[in-house]
Short mmCIF file of C-alpha atoms and ligand atoms in Angstrom, two decimals:
data_model
loop_
_atom_site.label_atom_id
_atom_site.label_comp_id
_atom_site.label_asym_id
_atom_site.label_seq_id
_atom_site.Cartn_x
_atom_site.Cartn_y
_atom_site.Cartn_z
CA MET A 1 -0.03 0.30 -0.13
CA ASN A 2 1.53 3.46 -1.03
CA LYS A 3 -1.35 5.79 -0.22
CA ARG A 4 -3.64 6.48 2.12
CA ILE A 5 -7.55 7.80 1.11
CA TYR A 6 -9.56 9.80 2.86
CA LEU A 7 -12.97 11.11 3.26
CA CYS A 8 -12.69 14.31 1.28
CA LEU A 9 -9.42 16.06 0.23
CA ALA A 10 -9.55 19.32 -1.74
CA HIS A 11 -8.85 19.04 -5.49
CA MET A 12 -7.97 21.84 -7.46
CA SER A 13 -8.68 22.64 -11.03
CA GLY A 14 -5.77 23.95 -11.99
CA GLN A 15 -6.93 27.63 -12.88
CA GLU A 16 -7.51 29.21 -9.23
CA GLN A 17 -3.00 29.79 -10.08
CA LYS A 18 -4.55 32.16 -12.70
CA TYR A 19 -6.71 34.34 -10.31
CA ILE A 20 -4.06 34.43 -7.48
CA GLN A 21 -1.88 35.51 -10.08
CA GLU A 22 -3.79 38.29 -10.97
CA ALA A 23 -4.52 38.97 -7.78
CA PHE A 24 -0.88 39.88 -7.31
CA ASP A 25 -0.51 41.39 -10.72
CA THR A 26 -3.30 43.80 -10.18
CA ASN A 27 -2.09 44.35 -5.89
CA TRP A 28 -5.75 43.11 -4.72
CA VAL A 29 -3.98 41.24 -1.57
CA VAL A 30 -6.23 42.48 0.41
CA PRO A 31 -9.80 41.08 2.13
CA LEU A 32 -12.01 42.44 -0.63
CA GLY A 33 -11.49 42.69 -4.79
CA PRO A 34 -11.84 41.66 -7.89
CA ASN A 35 -11.83 37.75 -7.84
CA VAL A 36 -14.27 37.97 -4.23
CA ASN A 37 -16.85 40.41 -6.39
CA ALA A 38 -16.88 37.33 -9.25
CA PHE A 39 -16.67 34.35 -6.67
CA GLU A 40 -19.77 36.08 -5.23
CA GLU A 41 -21.76 37.10 -8.59
CA GLU A 42 -20.40 33.09 -9.91
CA LEU A 43 -22.22 32.21 -6.25
CA GLU A 44 -25.37 33.85 -7.08
CA HIS A 45 -25.78 32.92 -10.74
CA PHE A 46 -24.82 29.00 -9.08
CA VAL A 47 -27.87 29.51 -6.29
CA GLY A 48 -30.39 31.14 -8.45
CA GLN A 49 -33.80 32.75 -7.08
CA ASP A 50 -32.45 35.81 -7.07
CA LYS A 51 -30.27 35.48 -4.07
CA LYS A 52 -27.12 37.75 -3.29
CA VAL A 53 -24.03 35.82 -1.40
CA VAL A 54 -21.42 37.29 0.87
CA ALA A 55 -18.13 35.51 0.56
CA LEU A 56 -16.94 35.68 4.34
CA SER A 57 -13.39 33.80 6.03
CA ALA A 58 -15.42 30.62 7.22
CA GLY A 59 -18.58 29.25 7.54
CA THR A 60 -18.63 29.45 10.60
CA ALA A 61 -18.28 33.07 10.64
CA ALA A 62 -21.63 33.18 7.83
CA MET A 63 -23.56 31.39 10.78
CA HIS A 64 -21.97 33.98 12.97
CA LEU A 65 -23.74 36.87 11.15
CA ALA A 66 -26.42 35.06 9.70
CA LEU A 67 -27.28 34.87 13.37
CA ILE A 68 -26.65 38.50 14.23
CA GLY A 69 -29.06 39.34 10.65
CA CYS A 70 -32.00 37.50 12.62
CA GLY A 71 -31.53 40.59 15.80
CA VAL A 72 -30.09 37.28 18.21
CA LYS A 73 -29.10 39.15 21.52
CA ALA A 74 -27.77 37.39 24.52
CA GLY A 75 -30.43 35.87 26.85
CA ASP A 76 -31.87 34.61 23.41
CA GLU A 77 -32.78 31.17 22.22
CA VAL A 78 -31.90 29.49 18.94
CA LEU A 79 -33.70 26.27 17.83
CA VAL A 80 -30.50 24.03 16.14
CA GLN A 81 -30.87 20.90 14.79
CA SER A 82 -29.09 18.53 17.18
CA PHE A 83 -27.52 15.94 14.99
CA THR A 84 -24.12 18.56 13.18
CA PHE A 85 -20.97 19.51 13.54
CA CYS A 86 -20.65 21.99 16.52
CA ALA A 87 -19.96 24.55 13.41
CA SER A 88 -24.16 25.05 13.51
CA ALA A 89 -24.21 25.61 17.09
CA ASN A 90 -21.01 26.91 18.40
CA PRO A 91 -21.75 30.85 16.94
CA VAL A 92 -25.20 31.10 19.09
CA THR A 93 -23.07 30.64 22.02
CA TYR A 94 -21.10 33.88 20.62
CA LEU A 95 -23.71 36.25 21.19
CA GLY A 96 -24.36 34.99 24.78
CA ALA A 97 -27.69 33.18 23.44
CA THR A 98 -28.80 29.43 24.09
CA PRO A 99 -29.00 26.72 21.54
CA VAL A 100 -32.22 24.29 21.81
CA PHE A 101 -31.60 21.09 20.28
CA ILE A 102 -34.01 19.72 17.83
CA ASP A 103 -33.12 15.87 17.18
CA SER A 104 -33.81 13.99 13.51
CA GLU A 105 -36.38 12.04 11.82
CA ALA A 106 -35.20 9.23 10.78
CA GLU A 107 -35.65 9.52 6.64
CA THR A 108 -33.45 12.48 5.98
CA TRP A 109 -31.47 12.51 9.90
CA ASN A 110 -32.06 16.18 9.62
CA MET A 111 -34.14 18.32 12.20
CA ASP A 112 -37.75 16.69 12.79
CA PRO A 113 -40.17 19.06 11.75
CA THR A 114 -42.68 17.23 14.52
CA LEU A 115 -40.34 18.14 16.97
CA LEU A 116 -39.40 21.24 15.74
CA GLU A 117 -43.19 22.52 16.44
CA ARG A 118 -43.51 20.95 20.13
CA ALA A 119 -40.05 22.73 21.03
CA ILE A 120 -41.74 26.25 19.68
CA ILE A 121 -44.48 25.53 21.80
CA ASP A 122 -42.81 24.80 24.49
CA ARG A 123 -40.19 27.38 24.64
CA ILE A 124 -42.98 30.08 24.63
CA LYS A 125 -44.78 28.09 27.45
CA LYS A 126 -41.55 27.88 29.20
CA THR A 127 -39.66 31.05 28.87
CA GLY A 128 -42.54 33.10 27.71
CA LYS A 129 -40.85 34.32 24.27
CA LYS A 130 -40.69 32.84 20.13
CA PRO A 131 -37.03 31.11 19.51
CA LYS A 132 -35.02 34.04 17.88
CA ALA A 133 -34.33 31.72 14.55
CA ILE A 134 -34.29 27.73 13.24
CA VAL A 135 -30.74 26.25 12.21
CA PRO A 136 -31.85 23.00 10.28
CA VAL A 137 -28.55 21.71 8.61
CA TYR A 138 -28.48 19.31 5.40
CA LEU A 139 -26.11 16.76 6.99
CA TYR A 140 -24.02 14.69 4.27
CA GLY A 141 -25.43 17.07 2.08
CA MET A 142 -29.02 15.40 2.10
CA PRO A 143 -31.73 18.00 1.78
CA ALA A 144 -33.95 18.28 5.23
CA ARG A 145 -37.57 18.65 5.39
CA ILE A 146 -37.44 22.19 4.16
CA ASP A 147 -40.93 22.59 2.89
CA GLU A 148 -42.66 21.29 6.26
CA ILE A 149 -39.85 23.28 8.49
CA LEU A 150 -40.76 26.54 6.54
CA SER A 151 -44.20 26.12 6.84
CA ILE A 152 -43.67 25.88 10.76
CA ALA A 153 -41.73 28.56 10.91
CA ASN A 154 -43.72 31.35 9.11
CA LYS A 155 -46.79 30.04 10.93
CA TYR A 156 -44.73 30.89 14.07
CA GLU A 157 -43.20 33.81 11.97
CA ILE A 158 -39.27 32.68 13.23
CA PRO A 159 -37.04 33.00 10.77
CA VAL A 160 -34.78 30.04 9.27
CA ILE A 161 -31.16 29.71 8.89
CA GLU A 162 -30.13 27.13 6.60
CA ASP A 163 -26.69 25.35 7.13
CA ALA A 164 -25.78 24.17 3.64
CA ALA A 165 -22.06 24.11 4.49
CA GLU A 166 -22.11 20.17 3.69
CA GLY A 167 -24.98 20.98 0.90
CA LEU A 168 -23.87 22.90 -1.70
CA GLY A 169 -25.41 21.96 -4.76
CA SER A 170 -28.01 19.31 -2.82
CA ARG A 171 -31.96 20.64 -4.27
CA PHE A 172 -34.97 19.81 -3.25
CA ASP A 173 -38.02 20.06 -5.16
CA GLY A 174 -35.48 21.47 -7.63
CA GLN A 175 -34.15 24.00 -5.56
CA VAL A 176 -30.78 24.59 -4.57
CA CYS A 177 -30.15 24.24 -0.68
CA GLY A 178 -29.55 27.26 0.81
CA THR A 179 -32.04 29.13 -0.52
CA PHE A 180 -35.53 28.11 0.77
CA GLY A 181 -34.89 30.45 3.96
CA ARG A 182 -33.74 33.84 5.24
CA TYR A 183 -30.19 32.59 4.75
CA GLY A 184 -27.94 30.01 3.76
CA VAL A 185 -24.47 29.14 5.09
CA LEU A 186 -21.52 28.08 3.02
CA SER A 187 -18.52 26.30 3.63
CA PHE A 188 -15.22 26.15 1.73
CA ASN A 189 -13.21 24.45 4.08
CA GLY A 190 -10.69 21.95 2.94
CA ASN A 191 -12.87 18.94 3.21
CA LYS A 192 -15.99 20.71 2.04
CA MET A 193 -17.78 20.57 -1.61
CA ILE A 194 -15.39 22.88 -3.20
CA THR A 195 -12.63 25.14 -1.62
CA THR A 196 -10.65 28.42 -0.52
CA SER A 197 -8.37 26.88 1.31
CA GLY A 198 -10.84 28.41 4.47
CA GLY A 199 -13.77 30.00 4.07
CA GLY A 200 -17.62 29.97 3.33
CA ALA A 201 -20.49 32.58 2.56
CA LEU A 202 -23.80 33.84 3.51
CA ILE A 203 -26.56 33.44 0.94
CA CYS A 204 -28.98 36.77 1.48
CA PRO A 205 -32.61 37.72 0.41
CA ASP A 206 -31.74 40.55 -1.08
CA SER A 207 -28.91 43.59 -1.41
CA GLU A 208 -30.17 45.29 1.62
CA SER A 209 -29.66 42.20 3.63
CA LYS A 210 -26.23 41.81 1.61
CA GLN A 211 -25.00 45.21 2.65
CA ARG A 212 -26.15 44.84 5.90
CA ILE A 213 -24.10 41.43 6.35
CA MET A 214 -21.09 43.44 4.72
CA PHE A 215 -21.14 45.90 6.92
CA TYR A 216 -21.29 43.67 10.35
CA ALA A 217 -18.14 41.41 8.38
CA THR A 218 -15.92 44.70 7.72
CA GLN A 219 -15.71 45.91 11.20
CA ALA A 220 -19.15 47.79 10.78
CA ARG A 221 -17.45 50.82 9.53
CA GLU A 222 -20.40 54.10 9.35
CA SER A 223 -20.03 55.99 6.41
CA TYR A 224 -17.69 58.62 7.52
CA PRO A 225 -14.58 60.08 6.17
CA TYR A 226 -12.90 58.92 9.68
CA TYR A 227 -13.60 55.48 11.10
CA GLN A 228 -17.05 55.73 13.21
CA HIS A 229 -18.54 53.18 15.07
CA GLU A 230 -21.92 52.85 16.08
CA LYS A 231 -21.96 48.61 16.32
CA ILE A 232 -19.88 45.94 17.19
CA GLY A 233 -18.61 44.27 14.27
CA TYR A 234 -16.18 41.86 12.76
CA ASN A 235 -12.99 40.79 10.81
CA TYR A 236 -14.76 38.16 8.34
CA ARG A 237 -14.72 38.68 4.99
CA MET A 238 -13.21 36.59 2.19
CA SER A 239 -9.27 37.44 0.99
CA ASN A 240 -8.80 38.54 -2.34
CA ILE A 241 -6.56 35.35 -3.00
CA CYS A 242 -8.67 33.01 -1.41
CA ALA A 243 -11.88 33.98 -3.72
CA GLY A 244 -9.10 33.16 -6.82
CA ILE A 245 -9.45 29.41 -5.28
CA GLY A 246 -12.72 29.89 -5.41
CA ARG A 247 -13.34 31.00 -8.43
CA GLY A 248 -11.22 28.89 -9.93
CA GLN A 249 -12.89 25.78 -8.16
CA MET A 250 -16.35 26.73 -9.68
CA THR A 251 -15.01 25.93 -12.98
CA ILE A 252 -15.59 21.82 -11.35
CA LEU A 253 -18.38 22.29 -9.30
CA GLU A 254 -20.77 21.02 -11.30
CA LYS A 255 -18.18 18.05 -12.05
CA HIS A 256 -17.27 17.74 -7.73
CA ILE A 257 -20.91 17.46 -7.79
CA ALA A 258 -21.37 14.06 -10.40
CA HIS A 259 -18.38 12.62 -8.98
CA HIS A 260 -20.25 12.41 -5.31
CA ARG A 261 -23.05 11.23 -6.68
CA HIS A 262 -20.81 9.31 -8.66
CA ILE A 263 -19.09 7.54 -6.18
CA HIS A 264 -22.34 7.39 -3.96
CA TYR A 265 -23.75 4.45 -7.12
CA LEU A 266 -20.47 2.88 -6.80
CA TYR A 267 -21.09 2.33 -2.78
CA LYS A 268 -23.98 1.13 -3.73
CA GLU A 269 -23.92 -1.39 -6.19
CA MET A 270 -20.87 -2.97 -4.09
CA LEU A 271 -22.08 -2.78 -0.59
CA ALA A 272 -25.68 -4.10 -1.88
CA ASP A 273 -25.08 -7.92 -1.12
CA ILE A 274 -23.70 -7.30 2.15
CA GLU A 275 -25.92 -7.94 5.16
CA GLY A 276 -26.22 -5.67 7.86
CA ILE A 277 -25.05 -2.96 6.44
CA SER A 278 -26.89 -0.12 4.45
CA LEU A 279 -26.11 3.16 2.63
CA GLN A 280 -27.97 6.45 3.08
CA GLU A 281 -30.06 7.60 0.55
CA ASN A 282 -32.35 9.89 -1.18
CA PRO A 283 -35.67 9.21 1.07
CA SER A 284 -37.76 10.49 -2.45
CA SER A 285 -37.61 12.09 -6.08
CA ARG A 286 -37.85 15.43 -3.67
CA SER A 287 -34.55 14.77 -2.76
CA ASP A 288 -31.03 15.37 -4.52
CA SER A 289 -28.04 14.95 -2.18
CA ASN A 290 -24.62 16.14 -3.56
CA TYR A 291 -23.72 12.89 -1.61
CA TRP A 292 -21.01 15.07 0.38
CA LEU A 293 -20.12 11.98 2.54
CA SER A 294 -21.36 9.01 1.82
CA THR A 295 -22.72 7.24 4.95
CA ILE A 296 -23.12 3.19 6.15
CA LEU A 297 -25.17 1.97 9.07
CA LEU A 298 -23.56 -1.60 10.47
CA ASP A 299 -26.22 -3.34 12.18
CA PRO A 300 -25.23 -3.35 15.77
CA ASP A 301 -26.01 -8.24 15.62
CA LEU A 302 -23.16 -7.43 12.93
CA ARG A 303 -19.74 -9.15 14.56
CA ILE A 304 -16.61 -7.54 12.87
CA LYS A 305 -13.21 -8.87 13.36
CA GLY A 306 -11.00 -6.79 16.09
CA GLU A 307 -14.41 -5.47 17.99
CA GLU A 308 -12.80 -7.42 21.42
CA HIS A 309 -9.92 -4.86 20.76
CA ALA A 310 -12.28 -1.47 20.19
CA TYR A 311 -11.99 1.07 23.27
CA GLU A 312 -8.91 -0.17 24.75
CA THR A 313 -7.55 3.70 25.64
CA ILE A 314 -10.37 5.67 25.44
CA ARG A 315 -13.85 5.93 26.04
CA THR A 316 -16.84 8.12 26.90
CA ASP A 317 -20.89 7.71 28.36
CA CYS A 318 -21.90 8.01 24.24
CA GLU A 319 -19.51 6.71 21.39
CA PRO A 320 -20.45 4.31 18.36
CA ASN A 321 -20.70 0.86 19.04
CA ARG A 322 -18.09 -1.97 19.01
CA ASN A 323 -18.52 -3.00 15.61
CA VAL A 324 -18.11 0.20 14.50
CA GLU A 325 -15.46 1.26 15.78
CA ALA A 326 -13.82 -2.20 15.24
CA THR A 327 -14.76 -1.58 11.16
CA ARG A 328 -13.08 2.01 11.42
CA MET A 329 -9.71 0.60 13.29
CA GLY A 330 -9.52 -1.87 10.65
CA LEU A 331 -9.95 0.32 7.41
CA ASP A 332 -7.22 2.55 8.77
CA THR A 333 -4.58 -0.24 9.17
CA ALA A 334 -6.13 -0.88 5.53
CA GLY A 335 -4.92 2.99 4.90
CA ILE A 336 -8.31 3.85 4.65
CA GLU A 337 -9.80 7.20 6.70
CA SER A 338 -13.48 6.38 7.86
CA ARG A 339 -15.55 8.57 10.55
CA PRO A 340 -17.96 8.07 12.67
CA LEU A 341 -20.99 10.21 12.27
CA TRP A 342 -20.97 13.24 14.06
CA LYS A 343 -21.87 13.43 17.84
CA PRO A 344 -25.38 14.91 18.36
CA MET A 345 -24.64 17.99 20.20
CA HIS A 346 -27.16 17.39 22.71
CA LYS A 347 -24.42 14.32 23.62
CA GLN A 348 -21.44 16.85 24.00
CA PRO A 349 -19.96 17.89 27.39
CA ILE A 350 -20.42 21.78 26.32
CA TYR A 351 -23.91 21.39 25.61
CA ARG A 352 -25.13 19.40 29.10
CA ASN A 353 -26.67 21.77 30.27
CA SER A 354 -28.76 23.42 26.37
CA PRO A 355 -32.39 22.27 26.70
CA CYS A 356 -33.77 19.32 23.86
CA TYR A 357 -36.28 17.95 22.63
CA LEU A 358 -35.38 14.53 21.69
CA ASN A 359 -36.74 10.63 20.21
CA GLY A 360 -33.69 8.76 19.91
CA VAL A 361 -33.30 9.27 16.74
CA SER A 362 -29.97 10.93 16.30
CA GLU A 363 -28.25 9.46 18.78
CA ALA A 364 -29.51 5.41 17.49
CA LEU A 365 -27.30 6.87 14.23
CA PHE A 366 -24.40 8.49 15.94
CA LYS A 367 -24.30 4.61 17.58
CA ARG A 368 -24.44 2.68 13.94
CA GLY A 369 -22.63 5.32 11.41
CA LEU A 370 -19.83 5.61 9.67
CA CYS A 371 -18.44 8.16 6.77
CA LEU A 372 -16.36 6.70 4.26
CA PRO A 373 -13.67 8.27 1.74
CA SER A 374 -16.58 10.32 -0.93
CA GLY A 375 -13.90 13.17 -1.97
CA PRO A 376 -13.14 13.80 -5.80
CA CYS A 377 -9.50 12.18 -5.04
CA VAL A 378 -11.80 9.06 -4.70
CA SER A 379 -11.34 6.66 -7.73
CA ASP A 380 -13.70 3.71 -8.55
CA GLU A 381 -10.70 1.58 -8.25
CA ASP A 382 -10.18 2.57 -4.34
CA VAL A 383 -14.31 2.68 -3.99
CA ALA A 384 -13.76 -1.21 -4.94
CA TYR A 385 -11.14 -1.69 -2.31
CA ILE A 386 -12.73 0.07 -0.30
CA VAL A 387 -15.14 -2.54 -0.01
CA SER A 388 -13.10 -5.65 -0.37
CA GLN A 389 -11.45 -4.22 3.08
CA ILE A 390 -15.42 -3.99 4.50
CA LYS A 391 -16.03 -7.56 3.63
CA ALA A 392 -12.59 -8.92 4.66
CA LEU A 393 -13.33 -7.70 8.32
CA LEU A 394 -17.02 -9.69 8.54
CA PRO A 395 -16.31 -12.98 10.48
C1 PLP B 401 -18.23 22.80 8.09
C2 PLP B 401 -19.03 23.30 8.50
C3 PLP B 401 -19.61 24.16 9.18
C4 PLP B 401 -18.83 25.45 9.36
O1 PLP B 401 -18.19 25.80 7.93
P1 PLP B 401 -16.37 26.41 7.97
O2 PLP B 401 -16.27 27.00 6.64
O3 PLP B 401 -15.59 24.96 8.75
O4 PLP B 401 -16.17 27.81 9.70
C5 PLP B 401 -20.86 24.47 9.12
N1 PLP B 401 -22.24 23.89 9.19
C6 PLP B 401 -21.31 22.34 8.98
C7 PLP B 401 -22.84 21.32 9.31
C8 PLP B 401 -20.54 21.83 8.22
O5 PLP B 401 -19.87 20.96 8.22
#
């Protein structure tokens, strides 16, 4: 074995250097400039729906500014999908607000609309005020039940911030994920669908809100000939160099999405005859996942070689089943990176005091699931090798 197969490594188009060179040649080596503007226009064209896009230094920054855009302040509550990466929830605490975690439904693994409504009613009853925003996530690219979530959000007049960091290019009823709510968060970290090395963007409803987000992203400078500050701002704008990488990446965005889907269908074909292992798939023709990461579930009764050595050194009170850990270790030895699903936020020590509305779905998935290599650097041969190594771990 001479190479290691990773979950999702960045892959360059070859065009990136041209845009970076342009930035150097024209001395736009700053957090604004022609690449930033052009990257935003290209993203606006891609997402459609007459949305406006602000390019930022990270997806986490985009989430932070979206919450500010929804008026979230200290003491407020925000309803956040529990089954997610911490960056969906942490910016709520940056503002001194409290995330209230909502469990998932079993089909899409995303925010359960029934629990969402129950939580809204209960929070109003317990606190006397409405939560300030709702944050559903497109986990591993899978579209959430955004139509139902939106109709509940509209009923109670609470804005929705879609965390589409993993869902760039996924669609629900043909519409790009991230364009349904008031704001949509995108990430261009090194492991996402496309990369700017690090970076993110916020999809905004109109030019006015784009201007407002831009204001907060650039230290809240008021329009005076001197620096006048009437609000607390942030230094969150994307650099013109990173945006150059983004422009190069936009030329292969569709190709990347197609590749992730292709890898998913290869796994589906090759894993079909293995009993006890299932692959997460679009639950209906309304959902069109970008399959950012292909994910499998292991039946708790499935025996895997080396299970007796799982968790010899490290334990918490909520961890994946031994057969999942044994699969991860076995693949690791074979030069293959895999990773358990996101550990739900309501099981994270840091959020143990946050209110949560649960049905057991995300915790059960966390105990059974594993993410497999899915990125643009994963070849057909790699998938065949990965599946053969999974089979080799079966008794
Ligand atoms: C990656 C990610 C983010 C944050 O994006 P960064 O660009 O890494 O700050 C937010 N939410 C989810 C679900 C993510 O996977």
